[in-house]
Each structure stands twice: as structure tokens, then as C-alpha cells.
mmCIF file of C-alpha atoms in Angstrom:
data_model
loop_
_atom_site.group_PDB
_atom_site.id
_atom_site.type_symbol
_atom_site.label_atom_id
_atom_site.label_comp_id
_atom_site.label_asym_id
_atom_site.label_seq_id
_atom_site.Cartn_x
_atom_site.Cartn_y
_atom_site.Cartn_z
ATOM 1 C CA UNK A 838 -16.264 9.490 -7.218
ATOM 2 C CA UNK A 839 -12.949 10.850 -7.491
ATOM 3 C CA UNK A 840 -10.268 8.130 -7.489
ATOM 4 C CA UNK A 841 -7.667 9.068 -4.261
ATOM 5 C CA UNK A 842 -3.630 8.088 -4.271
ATOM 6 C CA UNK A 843 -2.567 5.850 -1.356
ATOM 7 C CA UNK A 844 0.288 4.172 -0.816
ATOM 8 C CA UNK A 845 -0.113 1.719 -3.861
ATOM 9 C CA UNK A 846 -0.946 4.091 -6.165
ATOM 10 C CA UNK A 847 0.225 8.119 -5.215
ATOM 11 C CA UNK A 848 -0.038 8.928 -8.731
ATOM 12 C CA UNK A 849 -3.260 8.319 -9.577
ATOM 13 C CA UNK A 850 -5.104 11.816 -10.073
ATOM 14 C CA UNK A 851 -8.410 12.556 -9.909
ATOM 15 C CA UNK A 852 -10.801 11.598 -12.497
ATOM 16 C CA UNK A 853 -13.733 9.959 -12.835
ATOM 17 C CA UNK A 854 -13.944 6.410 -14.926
ATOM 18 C CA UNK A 855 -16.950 6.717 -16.269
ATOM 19 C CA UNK A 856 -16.188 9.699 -18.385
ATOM 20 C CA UNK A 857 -13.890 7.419 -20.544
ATOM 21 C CA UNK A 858 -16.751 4.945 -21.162
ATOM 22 C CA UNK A 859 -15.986 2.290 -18.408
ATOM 23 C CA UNK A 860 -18.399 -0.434 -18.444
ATOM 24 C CA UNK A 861 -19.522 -2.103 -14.963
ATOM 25 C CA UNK A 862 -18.013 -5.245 -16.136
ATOM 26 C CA UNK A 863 -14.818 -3.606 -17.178
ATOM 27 C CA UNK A 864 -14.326 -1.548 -13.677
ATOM 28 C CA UNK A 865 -14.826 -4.751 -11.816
ATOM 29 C CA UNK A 866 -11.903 -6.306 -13.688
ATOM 30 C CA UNK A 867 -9.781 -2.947 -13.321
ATOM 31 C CA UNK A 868 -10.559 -2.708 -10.050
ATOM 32 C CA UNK A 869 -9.881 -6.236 -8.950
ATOM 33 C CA UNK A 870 -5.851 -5.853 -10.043
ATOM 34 C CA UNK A 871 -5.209 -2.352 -8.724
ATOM 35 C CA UNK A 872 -4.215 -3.435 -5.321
ATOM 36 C CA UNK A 873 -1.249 -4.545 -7.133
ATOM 37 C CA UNK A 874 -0.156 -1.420 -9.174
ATOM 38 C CA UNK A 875 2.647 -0.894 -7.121
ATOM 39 C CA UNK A 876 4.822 -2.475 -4.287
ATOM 40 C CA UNK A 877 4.560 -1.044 -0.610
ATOM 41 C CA UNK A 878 6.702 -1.256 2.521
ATOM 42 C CA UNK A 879 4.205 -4.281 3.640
ATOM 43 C CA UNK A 880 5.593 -6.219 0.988
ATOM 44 C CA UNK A 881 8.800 -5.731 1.648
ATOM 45 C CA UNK A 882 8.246 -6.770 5.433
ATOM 46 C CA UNK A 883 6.589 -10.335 4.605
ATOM 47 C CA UNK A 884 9.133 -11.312 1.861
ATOM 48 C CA UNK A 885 11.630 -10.769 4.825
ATOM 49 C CA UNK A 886 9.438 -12.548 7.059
ATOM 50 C CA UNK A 887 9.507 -9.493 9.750
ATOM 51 C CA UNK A 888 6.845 -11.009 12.392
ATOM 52 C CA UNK A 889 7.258 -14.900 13.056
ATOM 53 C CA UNK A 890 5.990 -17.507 15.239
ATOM 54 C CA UNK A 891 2.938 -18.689 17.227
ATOM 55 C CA UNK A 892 3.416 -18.591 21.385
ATOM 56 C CA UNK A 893 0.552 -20.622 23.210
ATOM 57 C CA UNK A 894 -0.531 -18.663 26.307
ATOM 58 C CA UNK A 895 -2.189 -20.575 28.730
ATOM 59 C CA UNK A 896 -4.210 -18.807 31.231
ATOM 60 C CA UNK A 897 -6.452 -20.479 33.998
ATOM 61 C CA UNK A 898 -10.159 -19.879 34.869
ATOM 62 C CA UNK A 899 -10.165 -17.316 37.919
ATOM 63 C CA UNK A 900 -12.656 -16.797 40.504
ATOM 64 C CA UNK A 901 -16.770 -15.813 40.205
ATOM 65 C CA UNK A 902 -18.000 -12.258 41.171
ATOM 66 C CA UNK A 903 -20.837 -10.286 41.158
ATOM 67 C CA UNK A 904 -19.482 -8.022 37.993
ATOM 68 C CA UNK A 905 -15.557 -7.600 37.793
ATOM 69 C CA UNK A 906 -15.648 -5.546 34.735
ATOM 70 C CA UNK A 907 -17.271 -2.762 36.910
ATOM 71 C CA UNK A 908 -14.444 0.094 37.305
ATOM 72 C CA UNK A 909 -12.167 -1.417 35.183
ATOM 73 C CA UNK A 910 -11.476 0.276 31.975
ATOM 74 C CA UNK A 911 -13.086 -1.595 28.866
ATOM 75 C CA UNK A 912 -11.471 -1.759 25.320
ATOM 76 C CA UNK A 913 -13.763 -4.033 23.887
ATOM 77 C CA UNK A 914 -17.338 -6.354 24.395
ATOM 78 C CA UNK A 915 -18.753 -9.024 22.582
ATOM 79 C CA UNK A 916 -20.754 -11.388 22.432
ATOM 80 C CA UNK A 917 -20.130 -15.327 22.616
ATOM 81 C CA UNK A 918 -23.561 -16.939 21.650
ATOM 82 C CA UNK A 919 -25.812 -15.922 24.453
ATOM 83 C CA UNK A 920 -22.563 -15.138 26.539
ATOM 84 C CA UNK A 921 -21.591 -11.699 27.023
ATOM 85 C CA UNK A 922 -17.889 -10.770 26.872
ATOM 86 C CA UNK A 923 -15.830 -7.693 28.210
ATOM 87 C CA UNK A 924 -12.224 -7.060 27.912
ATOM 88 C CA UNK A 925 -9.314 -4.903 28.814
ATOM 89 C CA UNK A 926 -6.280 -5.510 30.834
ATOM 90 C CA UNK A 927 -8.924 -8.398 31.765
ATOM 91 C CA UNK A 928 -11.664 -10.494 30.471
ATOM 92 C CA UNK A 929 -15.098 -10.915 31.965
ATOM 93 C CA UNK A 930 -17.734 -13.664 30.427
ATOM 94 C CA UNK A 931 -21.218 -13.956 31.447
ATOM 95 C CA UNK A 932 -23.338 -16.943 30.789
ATOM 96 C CA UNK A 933 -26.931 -15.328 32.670
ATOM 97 C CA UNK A 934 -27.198 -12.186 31.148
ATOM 98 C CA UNK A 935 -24.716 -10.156 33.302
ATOM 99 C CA UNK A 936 -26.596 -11.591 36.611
ATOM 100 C CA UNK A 937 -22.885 -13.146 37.408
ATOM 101 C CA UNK A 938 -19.190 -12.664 36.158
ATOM 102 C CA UNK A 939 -16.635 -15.331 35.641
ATOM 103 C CA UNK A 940 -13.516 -13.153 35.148
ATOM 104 C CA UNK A 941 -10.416 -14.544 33.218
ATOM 105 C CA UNK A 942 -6.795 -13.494 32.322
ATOM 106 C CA UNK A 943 -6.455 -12.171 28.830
ATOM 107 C CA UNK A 944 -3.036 -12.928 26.627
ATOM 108 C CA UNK A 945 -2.496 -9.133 26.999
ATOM 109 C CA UNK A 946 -4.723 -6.004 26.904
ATOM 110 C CA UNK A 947 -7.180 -6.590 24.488
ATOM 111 C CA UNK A 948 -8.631 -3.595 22.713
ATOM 112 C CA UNK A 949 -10.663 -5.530 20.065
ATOM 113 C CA UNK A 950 -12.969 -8.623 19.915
ATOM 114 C CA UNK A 951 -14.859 -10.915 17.340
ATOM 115 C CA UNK A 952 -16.785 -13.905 17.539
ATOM 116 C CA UNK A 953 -19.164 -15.999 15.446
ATOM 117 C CA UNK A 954 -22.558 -17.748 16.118
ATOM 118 C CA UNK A 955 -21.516 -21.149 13.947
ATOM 119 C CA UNK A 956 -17.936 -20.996 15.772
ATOM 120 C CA UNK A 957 -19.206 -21.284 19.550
ATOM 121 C CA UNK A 958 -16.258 -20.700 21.949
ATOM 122 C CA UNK A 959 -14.173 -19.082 19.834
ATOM 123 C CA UNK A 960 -12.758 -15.489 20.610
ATOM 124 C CA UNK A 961 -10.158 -13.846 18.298
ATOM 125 C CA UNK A 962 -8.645 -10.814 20.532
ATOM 126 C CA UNK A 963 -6.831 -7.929 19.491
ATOM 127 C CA UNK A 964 -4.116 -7.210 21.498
ATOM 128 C CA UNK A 965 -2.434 -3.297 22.495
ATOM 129 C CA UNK A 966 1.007 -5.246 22.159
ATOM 130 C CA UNK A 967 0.244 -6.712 18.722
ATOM 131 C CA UNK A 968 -1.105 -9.310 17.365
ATOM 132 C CA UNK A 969 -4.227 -11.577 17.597
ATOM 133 C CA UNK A 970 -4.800 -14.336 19.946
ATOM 134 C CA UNK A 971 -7.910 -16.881 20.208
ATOM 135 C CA UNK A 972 -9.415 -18.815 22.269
ATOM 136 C CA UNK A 973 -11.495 -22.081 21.609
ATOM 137 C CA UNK A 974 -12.787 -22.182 24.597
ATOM 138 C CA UNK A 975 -14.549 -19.341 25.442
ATOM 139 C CA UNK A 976 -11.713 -16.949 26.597
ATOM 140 C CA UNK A 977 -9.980 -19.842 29.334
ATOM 141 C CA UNK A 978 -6.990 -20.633 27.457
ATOM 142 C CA UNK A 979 -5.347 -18.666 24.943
ATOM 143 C CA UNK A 980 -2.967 -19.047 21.720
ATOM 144 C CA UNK A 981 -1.129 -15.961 19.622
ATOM 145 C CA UNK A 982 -1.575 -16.492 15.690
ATOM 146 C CA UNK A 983 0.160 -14.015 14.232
ATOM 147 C CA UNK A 984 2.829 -15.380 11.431
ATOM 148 C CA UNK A 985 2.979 -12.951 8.787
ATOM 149 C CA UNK A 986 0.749 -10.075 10.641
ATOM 150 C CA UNK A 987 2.931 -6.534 10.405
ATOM 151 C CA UNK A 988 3.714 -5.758 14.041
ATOM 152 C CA UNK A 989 1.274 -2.949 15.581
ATOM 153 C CA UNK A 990 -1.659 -2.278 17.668
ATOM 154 C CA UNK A 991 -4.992 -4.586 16.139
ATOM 155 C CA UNK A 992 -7.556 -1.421 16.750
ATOM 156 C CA UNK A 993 -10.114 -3.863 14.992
ATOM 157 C CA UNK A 994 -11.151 -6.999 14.402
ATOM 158 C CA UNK A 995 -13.874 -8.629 12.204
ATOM 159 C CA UNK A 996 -15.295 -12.851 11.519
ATOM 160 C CA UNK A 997 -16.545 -12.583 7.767
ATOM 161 C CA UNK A 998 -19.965 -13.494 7.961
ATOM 162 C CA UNK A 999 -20.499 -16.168 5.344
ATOM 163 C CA UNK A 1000 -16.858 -17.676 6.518
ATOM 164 C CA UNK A 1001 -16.724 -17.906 9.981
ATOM 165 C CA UNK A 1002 -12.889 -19.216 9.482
ATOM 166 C CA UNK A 1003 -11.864 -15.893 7.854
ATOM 167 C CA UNK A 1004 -10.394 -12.732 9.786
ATOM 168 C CA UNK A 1005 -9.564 -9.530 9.512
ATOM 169 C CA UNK A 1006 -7.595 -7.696 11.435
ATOM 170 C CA UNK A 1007 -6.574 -3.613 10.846
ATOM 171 C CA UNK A 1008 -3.232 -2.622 12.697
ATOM 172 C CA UNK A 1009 -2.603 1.070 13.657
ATOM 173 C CA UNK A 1010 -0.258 3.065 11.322
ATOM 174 C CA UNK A 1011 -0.488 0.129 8.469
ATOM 175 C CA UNK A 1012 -3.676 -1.263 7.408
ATOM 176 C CA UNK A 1013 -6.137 -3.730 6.617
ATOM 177 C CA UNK A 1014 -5.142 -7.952 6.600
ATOM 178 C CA UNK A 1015 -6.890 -10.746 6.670
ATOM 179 C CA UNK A 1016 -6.149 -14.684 7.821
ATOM 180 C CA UNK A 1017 -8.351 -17.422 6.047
ATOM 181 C CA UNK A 1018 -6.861 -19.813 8.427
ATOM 182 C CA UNK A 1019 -7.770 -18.976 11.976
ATOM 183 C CA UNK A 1020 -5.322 -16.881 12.613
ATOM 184 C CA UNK A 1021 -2.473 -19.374 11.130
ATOM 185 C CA UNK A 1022 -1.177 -17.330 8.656
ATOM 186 C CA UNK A 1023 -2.132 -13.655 7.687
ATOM 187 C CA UNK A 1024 -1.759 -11.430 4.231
ATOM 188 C CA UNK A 1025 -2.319 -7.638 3.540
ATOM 189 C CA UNK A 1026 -5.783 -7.297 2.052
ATOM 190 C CA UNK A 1027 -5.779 -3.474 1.851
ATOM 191 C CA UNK A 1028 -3.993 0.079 2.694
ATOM 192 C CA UNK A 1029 -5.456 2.357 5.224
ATOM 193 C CA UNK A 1030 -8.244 4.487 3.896
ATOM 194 C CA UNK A 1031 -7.731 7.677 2.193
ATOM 195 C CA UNK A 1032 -10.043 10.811 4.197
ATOM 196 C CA UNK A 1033 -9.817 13.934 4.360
ATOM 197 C CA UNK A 1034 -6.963 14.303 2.533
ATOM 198 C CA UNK A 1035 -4.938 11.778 4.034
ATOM 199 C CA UNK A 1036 -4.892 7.839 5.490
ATOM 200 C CA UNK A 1037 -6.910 7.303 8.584
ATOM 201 C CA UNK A 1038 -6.299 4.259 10.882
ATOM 202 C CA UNK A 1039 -9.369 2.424 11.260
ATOM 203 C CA UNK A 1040 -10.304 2.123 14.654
ATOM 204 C CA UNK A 1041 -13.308 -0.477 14.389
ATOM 205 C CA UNK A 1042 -14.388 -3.090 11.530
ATOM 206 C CA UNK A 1043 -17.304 -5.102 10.993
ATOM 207 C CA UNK A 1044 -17.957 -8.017 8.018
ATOM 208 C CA UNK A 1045 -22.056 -7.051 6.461
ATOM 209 C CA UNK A 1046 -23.706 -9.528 3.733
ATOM 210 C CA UNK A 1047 -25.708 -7.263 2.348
ATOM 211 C CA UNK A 1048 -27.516 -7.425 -1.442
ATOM 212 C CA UNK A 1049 -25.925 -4.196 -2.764
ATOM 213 C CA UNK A 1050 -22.360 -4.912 -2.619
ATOM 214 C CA UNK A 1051 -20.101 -7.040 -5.242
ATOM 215 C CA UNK A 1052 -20.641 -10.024 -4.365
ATOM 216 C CA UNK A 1053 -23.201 -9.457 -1.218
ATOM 217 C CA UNK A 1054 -20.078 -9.049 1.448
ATOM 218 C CA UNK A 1055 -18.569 -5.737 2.543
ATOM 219 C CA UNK A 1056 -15.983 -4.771 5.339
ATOM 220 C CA UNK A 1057 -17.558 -1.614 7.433
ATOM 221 C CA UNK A 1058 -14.496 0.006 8.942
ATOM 222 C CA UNK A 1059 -14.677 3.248 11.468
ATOM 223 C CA UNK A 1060 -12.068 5.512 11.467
ATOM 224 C CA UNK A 1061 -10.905 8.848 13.576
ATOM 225 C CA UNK A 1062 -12.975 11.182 10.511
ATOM 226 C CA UNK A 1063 -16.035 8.778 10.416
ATOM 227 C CA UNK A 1064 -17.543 5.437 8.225
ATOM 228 C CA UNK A 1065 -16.192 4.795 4.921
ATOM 229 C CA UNK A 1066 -16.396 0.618 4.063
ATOM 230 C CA UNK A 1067 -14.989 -1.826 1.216
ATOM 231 C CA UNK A 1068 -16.424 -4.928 -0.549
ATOM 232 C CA UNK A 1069 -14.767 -8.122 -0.210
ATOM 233 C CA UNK A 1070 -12.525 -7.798 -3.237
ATOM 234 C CA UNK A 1071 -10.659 -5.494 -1.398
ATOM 235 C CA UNK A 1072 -10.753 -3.011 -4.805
ATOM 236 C CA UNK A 1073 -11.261 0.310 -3.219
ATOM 237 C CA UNK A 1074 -12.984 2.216 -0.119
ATOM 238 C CA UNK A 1075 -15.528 4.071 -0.448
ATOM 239 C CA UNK A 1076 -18.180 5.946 1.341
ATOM 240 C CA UNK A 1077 -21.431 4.154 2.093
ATOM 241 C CA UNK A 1078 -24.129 4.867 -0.558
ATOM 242 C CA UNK A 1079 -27.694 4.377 -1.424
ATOM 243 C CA UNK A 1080 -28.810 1.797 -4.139
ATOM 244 C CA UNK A 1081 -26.194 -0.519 -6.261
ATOM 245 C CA UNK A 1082 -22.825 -0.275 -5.200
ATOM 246 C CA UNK A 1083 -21.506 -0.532 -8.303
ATOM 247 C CA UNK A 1084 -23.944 2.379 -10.084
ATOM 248 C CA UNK A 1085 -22.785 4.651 -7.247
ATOM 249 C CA UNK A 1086 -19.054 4.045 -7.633
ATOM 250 C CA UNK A 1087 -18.985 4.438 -11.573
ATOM 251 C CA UNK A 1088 -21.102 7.242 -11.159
ATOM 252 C CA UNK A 1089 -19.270 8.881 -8.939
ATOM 253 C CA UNK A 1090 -22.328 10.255 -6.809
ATOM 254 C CA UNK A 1091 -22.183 11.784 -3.436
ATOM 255 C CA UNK A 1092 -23.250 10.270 -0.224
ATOM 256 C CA UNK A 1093 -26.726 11.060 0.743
ATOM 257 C CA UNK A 1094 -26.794 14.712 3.145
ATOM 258 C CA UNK A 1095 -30.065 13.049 4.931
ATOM 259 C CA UNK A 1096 -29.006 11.677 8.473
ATOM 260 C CA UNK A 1097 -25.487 10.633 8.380
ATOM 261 C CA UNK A 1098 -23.186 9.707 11.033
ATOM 262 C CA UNK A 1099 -21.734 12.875 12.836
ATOM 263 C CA UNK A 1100 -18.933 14.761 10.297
ATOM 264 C CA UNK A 1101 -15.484 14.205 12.176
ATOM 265 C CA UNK A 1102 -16.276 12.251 15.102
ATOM 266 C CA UNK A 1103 -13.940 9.154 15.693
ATOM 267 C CA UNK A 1104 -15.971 6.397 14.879
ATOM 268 C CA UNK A 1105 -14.518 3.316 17.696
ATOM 269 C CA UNK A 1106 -16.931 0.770 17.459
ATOM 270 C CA UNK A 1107 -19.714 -1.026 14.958
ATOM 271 C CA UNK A 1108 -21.341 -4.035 14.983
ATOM 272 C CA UNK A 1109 -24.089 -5.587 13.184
ATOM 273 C CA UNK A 1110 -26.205 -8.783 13.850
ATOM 274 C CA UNK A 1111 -26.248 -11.797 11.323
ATOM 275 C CA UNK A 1112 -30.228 -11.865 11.694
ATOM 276 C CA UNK A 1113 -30.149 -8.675 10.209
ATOM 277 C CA UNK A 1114 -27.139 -7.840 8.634
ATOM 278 C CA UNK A 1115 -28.382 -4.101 6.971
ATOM 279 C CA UNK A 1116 -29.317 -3.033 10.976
ATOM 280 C CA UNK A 1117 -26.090 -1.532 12.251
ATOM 281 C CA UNK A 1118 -24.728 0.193 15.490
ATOM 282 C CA UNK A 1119 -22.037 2.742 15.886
ATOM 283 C CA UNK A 1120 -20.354 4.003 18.967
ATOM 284 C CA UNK A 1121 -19.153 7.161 19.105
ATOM 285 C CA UNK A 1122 -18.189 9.985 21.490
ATOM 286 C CA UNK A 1123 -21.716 11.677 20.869
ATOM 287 C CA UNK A 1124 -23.174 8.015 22.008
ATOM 288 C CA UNK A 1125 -24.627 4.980 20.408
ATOM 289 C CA UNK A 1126 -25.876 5.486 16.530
ATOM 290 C CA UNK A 1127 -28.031 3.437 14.917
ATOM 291 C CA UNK A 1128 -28.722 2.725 11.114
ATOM 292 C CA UNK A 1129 -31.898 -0.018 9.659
ATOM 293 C CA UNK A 1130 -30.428 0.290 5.792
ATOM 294 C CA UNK A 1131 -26.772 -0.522 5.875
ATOM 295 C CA UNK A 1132 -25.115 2.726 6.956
ATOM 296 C CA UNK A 1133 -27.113 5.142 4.800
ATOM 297 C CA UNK A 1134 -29.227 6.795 7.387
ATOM 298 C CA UNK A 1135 -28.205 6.971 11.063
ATOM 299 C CA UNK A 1136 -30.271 7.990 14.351
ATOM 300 C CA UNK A 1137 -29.280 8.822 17.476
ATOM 301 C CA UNK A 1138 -30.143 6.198 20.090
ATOM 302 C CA UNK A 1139 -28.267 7.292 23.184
ATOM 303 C CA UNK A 1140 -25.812 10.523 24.728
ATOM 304 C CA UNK A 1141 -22.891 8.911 26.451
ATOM 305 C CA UNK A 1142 -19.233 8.499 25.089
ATOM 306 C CA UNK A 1143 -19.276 4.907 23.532
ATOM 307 C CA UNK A 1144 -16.110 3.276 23.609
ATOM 308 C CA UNK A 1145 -17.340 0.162 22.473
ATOM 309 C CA UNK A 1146 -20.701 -2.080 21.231
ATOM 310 C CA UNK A 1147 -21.778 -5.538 20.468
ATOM 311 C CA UNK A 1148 -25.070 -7.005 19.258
ATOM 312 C CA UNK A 1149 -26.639 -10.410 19.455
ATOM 313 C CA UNK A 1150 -26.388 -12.700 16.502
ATOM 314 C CA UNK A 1151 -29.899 -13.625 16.839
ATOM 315 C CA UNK A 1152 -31.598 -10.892 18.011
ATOM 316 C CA UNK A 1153 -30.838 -7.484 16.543
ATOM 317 C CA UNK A 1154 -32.379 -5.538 19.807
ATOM 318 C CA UNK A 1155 -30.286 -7.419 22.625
ATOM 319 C CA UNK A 1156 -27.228 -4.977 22.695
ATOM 320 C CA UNK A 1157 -24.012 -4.521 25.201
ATOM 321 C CA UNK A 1158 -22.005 -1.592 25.325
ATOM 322 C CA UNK A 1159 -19.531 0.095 26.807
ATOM 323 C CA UNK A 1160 -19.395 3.794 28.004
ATOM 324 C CA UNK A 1161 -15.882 4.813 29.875
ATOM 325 C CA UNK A 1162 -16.066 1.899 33.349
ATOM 326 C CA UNK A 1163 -19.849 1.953 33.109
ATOM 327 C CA UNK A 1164 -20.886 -1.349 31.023
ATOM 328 C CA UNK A 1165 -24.792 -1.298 29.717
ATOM 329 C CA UNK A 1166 -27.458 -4.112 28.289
ATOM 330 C CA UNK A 1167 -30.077 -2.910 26.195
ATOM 331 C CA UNK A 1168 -32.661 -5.751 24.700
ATOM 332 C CA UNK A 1169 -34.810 -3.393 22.835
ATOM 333 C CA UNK A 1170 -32.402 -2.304 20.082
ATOM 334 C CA UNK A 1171 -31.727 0.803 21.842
ATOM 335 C CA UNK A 1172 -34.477 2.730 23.535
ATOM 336 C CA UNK A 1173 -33.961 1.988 26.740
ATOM 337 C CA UNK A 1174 -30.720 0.942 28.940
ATOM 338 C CA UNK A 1175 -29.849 -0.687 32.292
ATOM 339 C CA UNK A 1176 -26.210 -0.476 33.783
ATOM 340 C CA UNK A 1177 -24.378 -3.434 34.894
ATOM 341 C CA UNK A 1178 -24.477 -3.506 38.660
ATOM 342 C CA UNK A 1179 -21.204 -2.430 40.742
ATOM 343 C CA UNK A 1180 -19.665 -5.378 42.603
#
């Protein structure tokens, strides 16, 4: 596969390693240091410490209702253990399987969520105003963590699933960063992707352990042109391919024709369940996508312009999602879907 410039690297032209006799071992080492060919704008920014400070936010617990997140415009839904989550200008938590609502104030208008099964309670939220604020206990009161995170929109947000204290966050018109603190303190961990021809924001980002990547983890990212995804040493993006990572990367080989993901459709949402980390779901304008072997082939579960989607951690099938003000449950991976009642 053709190696692309970015903002690290713009003089980098295309050629394929392998043709010069690059061993596996040797591109893992080459491509472990070429995040740091070249310094960016980013760097710039944190050695002059542009974004600063931590502001608590304390919101209180606000009335029950039947289903406040009816009519109101969702940016993003998770889930909270067996709690279901929805959030916008607003946050909604359910603890009975959407029967009843407890609605809460959000720090600001969230537009991305994330949440992990051995970190009950805690929500990290994306805000439209910039950056991330969490909650450890269960959306009620808030705090902003954001020292070192470049000012910007957080379009995504992602746990990494073997380190539940780990983040990452992608900010619109920069790119990818990641906190190993909670939020505490944050660090660049990768450029924007390079598609068609040019860097794409990603819009949606999801931590996998899966047995083909280096080192088993990779960061699944959607962006306005489609799915493209990194592993954990933050070395490159590339498209999702069948087999070894590593064999596909050296050698350079296409993505498989056979079922893909839609070609140009914004990609806004993905999530995949720790039970079964290669069983993805995608939302996208065309509707809800799903894929059983990590991304390589995709079908098409349901019509309906997807704004946003969350899974269980324990059970791959139990899925919320969002479609424009109409919120729906689905607890057989898919097939069949009931909306949320009105209030």
C-alpha cells in the first residue's frame, strides 16, 4: 500500500516498502518512529501550553419522565452497564430498559460518548464547545479534563478496551489524542487520516482487541469518505484488511471488493461490544451496517439515517441507536427494532 504525505511527513512519495526488501520486523521498528519525522503545528501549541486548566461543572439530578430524549435532537448514545444513555443539548439515562427516563444537565452539548463495563459510572463526553468532560457518577455531576487537548469540536470518543483508564479523543480540523490519565492530561497520538486525496476529520472512533493487529488493539475511526482504522502504535492508517495486518500492509494489497461499507458515505458512528470485539456496527446515512469479522465484510441491517449507535458490553445483539429525534432498541443484533415511546 502506497505510503500517503500528511502533515508529518508531505514529502514522502509513493512507494511501496517491500520492494526494497523490508522485513516485518524492520517495518515495525520504522514505523514505530515515523510519527516523529517532522514537527507539526500541534507541537508547537502544547510546548506553549495553548489549552489549560480543569473547571468542575456541577450539575444536579433533574426530574423523571416517561422518555425526555423523544424530540430532542441526539448527538450521541451509549451505554452505561445495563443503563442506556442519550445525549445532546441534554442527557437522558435509563436504568429499565428505556421503560423510564431520568433526564440530566450535560456540561455542554455533547456530540460524543464512551463508557466501559470495568469502569461503572463513568461517562467521558465530548463536547461541541471543546473538550471532554466525565462523570463518575453516571452523568449527575460533571468535571472538564482537558489540559493539553488542542481546542476544537471532540467528533469522537473511544475507552481502549484492555485499559479502561485510557482515552482517545479526535478533534475536528486536527486529529487524533489520547489521555492515559482519565482525562488529566492529554498528548497527540496521530494526524488526521489521509483519503481521497486529502485529510478527513474523523467523525466516530471505536478501541477493537482483535488477533490480527500489532499487538491485538486497533483504533476504528469513521470519517466523512468511509472506515479506514490504526493499531495502537499509532504508526500509520490504513484501510481494514483481511488476514495479518502486518502481511497486508508490507504487501501493499487492496481491500477486499466483497461487501464493504458504502464508497463515500460519512461514516458518524461505530461501536463494537467487548464480548465480541470482531462484531461491529456502523451508522450511516444509508442506516445501520453491520460487520461479524472486524470490518472486512459489512451487511445492511436497517434503512434510516443513523446519527448515532451503541452496543451492549455483554451482549453483542442488545443495540441502541439513534435515527434524527427517533431513538430505537434492538436486542437481536439488528433484525428487528422498536422505537422509544413519545412522552
Amino acid at each position: 500500500m502506497p505510503l500517503k504525505p500528511s502533515k508529518r511527513n508531505p514529502s514522502v512519495a509513493p512507494t511501496r516498502l517491500y520492494e526494497f526488501g523490508i522485513t516485518k520486523s524492520s517495518m515495525r521498528i520504522i514505523m514505530s518512529v515515523t510519527p516523529f519525522l517532522a514537527p507539526t503545528r500541534r507541537m508547537f501549541l502544547l510546548s506553549a501550553g495553548a489549552f489549560i486548566g480543569a473547571t468542575t461543572l456541577s450539575r444536579s439530578l433533574a426530574a423523571k419522565s416517561t422518555n425526555p430524549a423523544i424530540g430532542l435532537a441526539t448527538g450521541a448514545v451509549a451505554f452505561d452497564g445495563d443503563a442506556l444513555l442519550i445525549a445532546g443539548s441534554t442527557m437522558s439515562r435509563s436504568d429499565d430498559g428505556g421503560k423510564t427516563w431520568t433526564g440530566l444537565s450535560a456540561p455542554a452539548n455533547i456530540i460524543s460518548l464512551a463508557t466501559h463495563p470495568e469502569r461503572p459510572g463513568r461517562i467521558a463526553s465530548g463536547l461541541a464547545s471543546g473538550g471532554v468532560a466525565f462523570s463518575d457518577d453516571g452523568g449527575r455531576t460533571w468535571e472538564t479534563r482537558s489540559t493539553g487537548l488542542v481546542k476544537g469540536e471532540v467528533s469522537g470518543l473511544a475507552v481502549a478496551a484492555s485499559q479502561p483508564d485510557m482515552i482517545y479523543a479526535s478533534v475536528e480540523g486536527d486529529g487524533l489524542w489520547k489521555s492515559e490519565d482519565v482525562g488529566k492530561s492529554w498528548s497527540l497520538a496521530m494526524d488526521r487520516p489521509w483519503l481521497e486525496g486529502s485529510e478527513q476529520d474523523v467523525m466516530a472512533l471505536v478501541s477493537v482487541e482483535l488477533e490480527t493487529g500489532m499487538g491485538g488493539i486497533w483504533i476504528y475511526a469513521g470519517t466523512p469518505v468511509g472506515l479506514t482504522r490504526v493499531p495502537d502504535c499509532f504508526c500509520r492508517w490504513q484501510d481494514v484488511q483481511p488476514g495479518d495486518a502486518m502481511d497486508a500492509l508490507v504487501s501493499g494489497d487492496a481491500p477486499p471488493s466483497v461487501s464493504p461499507l458504502p464508497q463515500g458515505e460519512p461514516l458518524r458512528a461505530l461501536t463494537s461490544a467487548l464480548s465480541s470485539p470482531e462484531t461491529l456496527y456502523a451508522g450511516l446515512p444509508s442506516g445501520i451496517w453491520m460487520s461479524r469479522d472486524g470490518g472486512v465484510v459489512w451487511s445492511h441491517l436497517t434503512k434510516g439515517d443513523a446519527s448515532a449507535v451503541a452496543v451492549h458490553p455483554t451482549d453483542e445483539n442488545y443495540l441502541i441507536a439513534a435515527f434524527g429525534d427517533i431513538t430505537k432498541l434492538s436486542r437481536d443484533g439488528g433484525a428487528t427494532w422498536s422505537a422509544l415511546p413519545a412522552a
